[in-house]
Amino acid sequence: MKGSLLLISSVILLTDVLSGCPPKCLCNRFLKTVDCRNQGLVEVPSHLPAETQILLLSNNRIQKISQSAFVDTLALKILDLSNNSITGLLPGTFKELQHLQILNLTKNFIEYVDNKTFSSLSRLKELDLSSNNILSMPGTLGKNTGNITLLSMKHNKLQKVDRLLLESLPNLKVVLFKGNFWQCNCQVFGLKLWLESFLYRGGISDSIICSAPDHRKGKDLLRIPYELYGICPPTASDVHQANALHYTSEHKSSPKLAHHNEHGGDSSRSHCEPKPKPRPVSLRHAIATVVITGVVCGIVCLMMLAAAVYGCAYAAITAKYHREKNSSGKEKRSLEEKESFERSLA
């Protein structure tokens, strides 16, 4: 990517500058590029050319991005905001960028990502959030972000990632996790399952190295057996939700009880404990089982084939032996009869 940016810069320096180009920026009418890198900017320049498709703002001192920063650049496809001082992103920051495909936010100080920040980017394909201070990721990046093929979250302060976030990105091909503070406890169960399935389907990812607990520190998440995780204890919200569902089902199944409660009758509600989730099947174990079963079946088939060949050979040899024995016996009897006949004539 650095080589591409260097090439763009070289071409920009050799071409004419557009009229109305922001100060400290270089604009190119042919590449539809605005290069404002390394200029010490503290905000996104205003009055950008409307036809701009590539906007390079890396290596500046931008801290905040207003919701109107990109109202003039509706055709923008590539936006590079890397290596700035951005601490947060407002939900409507990129709402005007309907054609944006690549968004680079690496090397900033972002701590929180709202689930509506990228929701309007229906054509976004690459989102790079690496090297920030992100503590947690939302359950989804928005209903219109299903076209993302690359998501980088490496080198942040993440301890876990919700499986729902990854499942909401059906076209994801590359996902990067390394350099975070992963808590390899029962709460990463879903992430482990998703990652195994993702890699099995041909996806590309780096390794998730555990930071805690201590006895798993430095270990690869995918190499820790499921049996060592155990079942997560139910939280207070889980118990409350389970009780509410149980109480609702009782009312639906027993109209008399519901009528009695409506008239102030006291009834004791049983507190149902949430049932432990069934242990997920290990994809690798399933594949190993299929392979072993196939090998065993193959060996059995070979043994049966060998037995059949041996039986046929034995039967052929036995039949040949009996034929030879019978033919020799007949010859001997005919010779004896001939001799006796000759003696009788004599």
PDB file of C-alpha atoms in Angstrom, residues 19-173:
ATOM      1  CA  SER A  19      -8.319  25.303  -9.027  1.00  0.00           C
ATOM      2  CA  GLY A  20      -9.884  25.553  -5.579  1.00  0.00           C
ATOM      3  CA  CYS A  21      -7.530  23.021  -4.005  1.00  0.00           C
ATOM      4  CA  PRO A  22      -7.281  23.466  -0.204  1.00  0.00           C
ATOM      5  CA  PRO A  23      -4.117  25.092   1.143  1.00  0.00           C
ATOM      6  CA  LYS A  24      -1.241  22.723   1.954  1.00  0.00           C
ATOM      7  CA  CYS A  25      -2.792  20.052  -0.293  1.00  0.00           C
ATOM      8  CA  LEU A  26      -1.959  18.794  -3.761  1.00  0.00           C
ATOM      9  CA  CYS A  27      -4.856  17.989  -6.079  1.00  0.00           C
ATOM     10  CA  ASN A  28      -4.830  16.026  -9.301  1.00  0.00           C
ATOM     11  CA  ARG A  29      -7.680  16.228 -11.801  1.00  0.00           C
ATOM     12  CA  PHE A  30      -6.781  12.998 -13.596  1.00  0.00           C
ATOM     13  CA  LEU A  31      -6.410  10.743 -10.564  1.00  0.00           C
ATOM     14  CA  LYS A  32      -9.126  12.648  -8.705  1.00  0.00           C
ATOM     15  CA  THR A  33      -6.810  12.665  -5.726  1.00  0.00           C
ATOM     16  CA  VAL A  34      -6.226  15.160  -2.928  1.00  0.00           C
ATOM     17  CA  ASP A  35      -2.990  14.664  -0.985  1.00  0.00           C
ATOM     18  CA  CYS A  36      -2.794  16.486   2.355  1.00  0.00           C
ATOM     19  CA  ARG A  37      -0.288  14.237   4.123  1.00  0.00           C
ATOM     20  CA  ASN A  38       2.387  15.471   6.537  1.00  0.00           C
ATOM     21  CA  GLN A  39       1.008  19.010   6.741  1.00  0.00           C
ATOM     22  CA  GLY A  40       0.308  19.314  10.461  1.00  0.00           C
ATOM     23  CA  LEU A  41      -3.436  19.705   9.869  1.00  0.00           C
ATOM     24  CA  VAL A  42      -5.700  19.712  12.926  1.00  0.00           C
ATOM     25  CA  GLU A  43      -8.942  19.225  11.000  1.00  0.00           C
ATOM     26  CA  VAL A  44     -10.186  17.925   7.680  1.00  0.00           C
ATOM     27  CA  PRO A  45      -9.735  20.662   5.044  1.00  0.00           C
ATOM     28  CA  SER A  46     -12.885  22.336   3.806  1.00  0.00           C
ATOM     29  CA  HIS A  47     -13.891  23.100   0.215  1.00  0.00           C
ATOM     30  CA  LEU A  48     -12.475  19.891  -1.179  1.00  0.00           C
ATOM     31  CA  PRO A  49     -13.033  19.305  -4.920  1.00  0.00           C
ATOM     32  CA  ALA A  50     -16.374  17.589  -5.439  1.00  0.00           C
ATOM     33  CA  GLU A  51     -14.914  14.993  -7.818  1.00  0.00           C
ATOM     34  CA  THR A  52     -12.344  13.767  -5.275  1.00  0.00           C
ATOM     35  CA  GLN A  53     -12.193   9.963  -5.047  1.00  0.00           C
ATOM     36  CA  ILE A  54      -8.972   9.546  -3.052  1.00  0.00           C
ATOM     37  CA  LEU A  55      -8.301  11.684   0.013  1.00  0.00           C
ATOM     38  CA  LEU A  56      -4.992  11.242   1.846  1.00  0.00           C
ATOM     39  CA  LEU A  57      -4.866  12.813   5.311  1.00  0.00           C
ATOM     40  CA  SER A  58      -2.326  10.616   7.071  1.00  0.00           C
ATOM     41  CA  ASN A  59       0.467  11.868   9.342  1.00  0.00           C
ATOM     42  CA  ASN A  60      -1.333  14.958  10.598  1.00  0.00           C
ATOM     43  CA  ARG A  61      -2.709  16.067  13.980  1.00  0.00           C
ATOM     44  CA  ILE A  62      -6.426  15.700  13.372  1.00  0.00           C
ATOM     45  CA  GLN A  63      -8.269  14.998  16.635  1.00  0.00           C
ATOM     46  CA  LYS A  64     -11.936  15.310  15.735  1.00  0.00           C
ATOM     47  CA  ILE A  65     -13.939  14.923  12.548  1.00  0.00           C
ATOM     48  CA  SER A  66     -17.114  16.938  12.239  1.00  0.00           C
ATOM     49  CA  GLN A  67     -20.251  15.442  10.752  1.00  0.00           C
ATOM     50  CA  SER A  68     -20.032  17.915   7.874  1.00  0.00           C
ATOM     51  CA  ALA A  69     -16.391  17.219   7.022  1.00  0.00           C
ATOM     52  CA  PHE A  70     -17.175  15.213   3.887  1.00  0.00           C
ATOM     53  CA  VAL A  71     -20.352  16.837   2.592  1.00  0.00           C
ATOM     54  CA  ASP A  72     -18.499  18.088  -0.495  1.00  0.00           C
ATOM     55  CA  THR A  73     -16.841  14.774  -1.385  1.00  0.00           C
ATOM     56  CA  LEU A  74     -19.739  12.449  -2.114  1.00  0.00           C
ATOM     57  CA  ALA A  75     -17.713  10.500  -4.701  1.00  0.00           C
ATOM     58  CA  LEU A  76     -14.956   9.560  -2.248  1.00  0.00           C
ATOM     59  CA  LYS A  77     -13.783   5.931  -2.560  1.00  0.00           C
ATOM     60  CA  ILE A  78     -10.542   5.844  -0.549  1.00  0.00           C
ATOM     61  CA  LEU A  79     -10.026   7.731   2.710  1.00  0.00           C
ATOM     62  CA  ASP A  80      -6.732   7.536   4.600  1.00  0.00           C
ATOM     63  CA  LEU A  81      -6.824   9.009   8.111  1.00  0.00           C
ATOM     64  CA  SER A  82      -3.981   6.965   9.535  1.00  0.00           C
ATOM     65  CA  ASN A  83      -1.438   8.271  12.032  1.00  0.00           C
ATOM     66  CA  ASN A  84      -3.472  11.148  13.419  1.00  0.00           C
ATOM     67  CA  SER A  85      -4.793  11.909  16.909  1.00  0.00           C
ATOM     68  CA  ILE A  86      -8.433  10.923  16.457  1.00  0.00           C
ATOM     69  CA  THR A  87      -9.956   9.869  19.785  1.00  0.00           C
ATOM     70  CA  GLY A  88     -13.501   9.107  18.680  1.00  0.00           C
ATOM     71  CA  LEU A  89     -15.890   8.995  15.760  1.00  0.00           C
ATOM     72  CA  LEU A  90     -19.408  10.393  15.813  1.00  0.00           C
ATOM     73  CA  PRO A  91     -22.185   8.130  14.472  1.00  0.00           C
ATOM     74  CA  GLY A  92     -22.829  10.344  11.430  1.00  0.00           C
ATOM     75  CA  THR A  93     -19.224  11.077  10.520  1.00  0.00           C
ATOM     76  CA  PHE A  94     -19.243   9.116   7.260  1.00  0.00           C
ATOM     77  CA  LYS A  95     -22.945   9.203   6.425  1.00  0.00           C
ATOM     78  CA  GLU A  96     -22.373  11.121   3.162  1.00  0.00           C
ATOM     79  CA  LEU A  97     -19.782   8.692   1.788  1.00  0.00           C
ATOM     80  CA  GLN A  98     -22.039   6.239  -0.017  1.00  0.00           C
ATOM     81  CA  HIS A  99     -19.253   5.199  -2.426  1.00  0.00           C
ATOM     82  CA  LEU A 100     -16.445   4.731   0.103  1.00  0.00           C
ATOM     83  CA  GLN A 101     -14.631   1.415  -0.349  1.00  0.00           C
ATOM     84  CA  ILE A 102     -11.442   1.701   1.724  1.00  0.00           C
ATOM     85  CA  LEU A 103     -11.207   3.386   5.127  1.00  0.00           C
ATOM     86  CA  ASN A 104      -7.867   3.496   6.936  1.00  0.00           C
ATOM     87  CA  LEU A 105      -7.988   4.593  10.588  1.00  0.00           C
ATOM     88  CA  THR A 106      -4.788   2.984  11.839  1.00  0.00           C
ATOM     89  CA  LYS A 107      -2.484   4.573  14.416  1.00  0.00           C
ATOM     90  CA  ASN A 108      -4.970   6.850  16.130  1.00  0.00           C
ATOM     91  CA  PHE A 109      -6.330   6.970  19.685  1.00  0.00           C
ATOM     92  CA  ILE A 110      -9.831   5.635  19.092  1.00  0.00           C
ATOM     93  CA  GLU A 111     -11.240   3.957  22.204  1.00  0.00           C
ATOM     94  CA  TYR A 112     -14.821   3.266  21.251  1.00  0.00           C
ATOM     95  CA  VAL A 113     -16.602   2.260  18.041  1.00  0.00           C
ATOM     96  CA  ASP A 114     -20.323   2.947  17.799  1.00  0.00           C
ATOM     97  CA  ASN A 115     -22.507   0.501  15.914  1.00  0.00           C
ATOM     98  CA  LYS A 116     -23.814   3.371  13.759  1.00  0.00           C
ATOM     99  CA  THR A 117     -20.464   4.893  12.811  1.00  0.00           C
ATOM    100  CA  PHE A 118     -20.105   2.855   9.618  1.00  0.00           C
ATOM    101  CA  SER A 119     -23.746   1.890   9.076  1.00  0.00           C
ATOM    102  CA  SER A 120     -24.168   4.089   5.984  1.00  0.00           C
ATOM    103  CA  LEU A 121     -21.099   2.707   4.185  1.00  0.00           C
ATOM    104  CA  SER A 122     -22.881   0.149   2.032  1.00  0.00           C
ATOM    105  CA  ARG A 123     -19.943  -0.220  -0.391  1.00  0.00           C
ATOM    106  CA  LEU A 124     -17.179  -0.406   2.183  1.00  0.00           C
ATOM    107  CA  LYS A 125     -14.811  -3.320   1.531  1.00  0.00           C
ATOM    108  CA  GLU A 126     -11.764  -2.658   3.719  1.00  0.00           C
ATOM    109  CA  LEU A 127     -11.870  -1.284   7.263  1.00  0.00           C
ATOM    110  CA  ASP A 128      -8.571  -0.934   9.123  1.00  0.00           C
ATOM    111  CA  LEU A 129      -8.872  -0.105  12.834  1.00  0.00           C
ATOM    112  CA  SER A 130      -5.486  -1.439  13.880  1.00  0.00           C
ATOM    113  CA  SER A 131      -3.111   0.264  16.315  1.00  0.00           C
ATOM    114  CA  ASN A 132      -5.717   2.190  18.306  1.00  0.00           C
ATOM    115  CA  ASN A 133      -6.927   1.977  21.910  1.00  0.00           C
ATOM    116  CA  ILE A 134     -10.217   0.209  21.199  1.00  0.00           C
ATOM    117  CA  LEU A 135     -11.498  -1.541  24.320  1.00  0.00           C
ATOM    118  CA  SER A 136     -14.521  -3.253  22.794  1.00  0.00           C
ATOM    119  CA  MET A 137     -16.257  -3.720  19.471  1.00  0.00           C
ATOM    120  CA  PRO A 138     -20.022  -3.420  18.962  1.00  0.00           C
ATOM    121  CA  GLY A 139     -22.241  -6.389  18.192  1.00  0.00           C
ATOM    122  CA  THR A 140     -22.539  -5.130  14.619  1.00  0.00           C
ATOM    123  CA  LEU A 141     -21.012  -2.447  12.415  1.00  0.00           C
ATOM    124  CA  GLY A 142     -24.384  -1.614  10.908  1.00  0.00           C
ATOM    125  CA  LYS A 143     -26.970  -3.230   8.698  1.00  0.00           C
ATOM    126  CA  ASN A 144     -25.343  -1.962   5.478  1.00  0.00           C
ATOM    127  CA  THR A 145     -21.781  -3.153   6.104  1.00  0.00           C
ATOM    128  CA  GLY A 146     -22.182  -6.673   4.751  1.00  0.00           C
ATOM    129  CA  ASN A 147     -19.795  -6.051   1.843  1.00  0.00           C
ATOM    130  CA  ILE A 148     -16.704  -5.739   4.046  1.00  0.00           C
ATOM    131  CA  THR A 149     -14.044  -8.235   2.961  1.00  0.00           C
ATOM    132  CA  LEU A 150     -11.179  -7.091   5.210  1.00  0.00           C
ATOM    133  CA  LEU A 151     -11.421  -6.134   8.870  1.00  0.00           C
ATOM    134  CA  SER A 152      -8.319  -5.395  10.927  1.00  0.00           C
ATOM    135  CA  MET A 153      -8.564  -5.023  14.708  1.00  0.00           C
ATOM    136  CA  LYS A 154      -4.975  -5.883  15.572  1.00  0.00           C
ATOM    137  CA  HIS A 155      -2.917  -4.021  18.165  1.00  0.00           C
ATOM    138  CA  ASN A 156      -5.764  -2.653  20.251  1.00  0.00           C
ATOM    139  CA  LYS A 157      -6.949  -3.372  23.796  1.00  0.00           C
ATOM    140  CA  LEU A 158      -9.658  -5.870  22.978  1.00  0.00           C
ATOM    141  CA  GLN A 159     -10.359  -8.707  25.391  1.00  0.00           C
ATOM    142  CA  LYS A 160     -13.114 -10.350  23.393  1.00  0.00           C
ATOM    143  CA  VAL A 161     -15.155  -9.928  20.214  1.00  0.00           C
ATOM    144  CA  ASP A 162     -18.793 -10.846  19.892  1.00  0.00           C
ATOM    145  CA  ARG A 163     -19.396 -13.653  17.435  1.00  0.00           C
ATOM    146  CA  LEU A 164     -22.452 -11.777  16.149  1.00  0.00           C
ATOM    147  CA  LEU A 165     -20.205  -9.023  14.803  1.00  0.00           C
ATOM    148  CA  LEU A 166     -18.299 -11.458  12.621  1.00  0.00           C
ATOM    149  CA  GLU A 167     -21.409 -13.322  11.522  1.00  0.00           C
ATOM    150  CA  SER A 168     -22.914 -10.025  10.345  1.00  0.00           C
ATOM    151  CA  LEU A 169     -20.119  -9.763   7.754  1.00  0.00           C
ATOM    152  CA  PRO A 170     -20.909 -12.613   5.320  1.00  0.00           C
ATOM    153  CA  ASN A 171     -18.356 -11.502   2.694  1.00  0.00           C
ATOM    154  CA  LEU A 172     -15.436 -11.308   5.107  1.00  0.00           C
ATOM    155  CA  LYS A 173     -12.264 -12.851   3.652  1.00  0.00           C
TER     156      LYS A 173
END
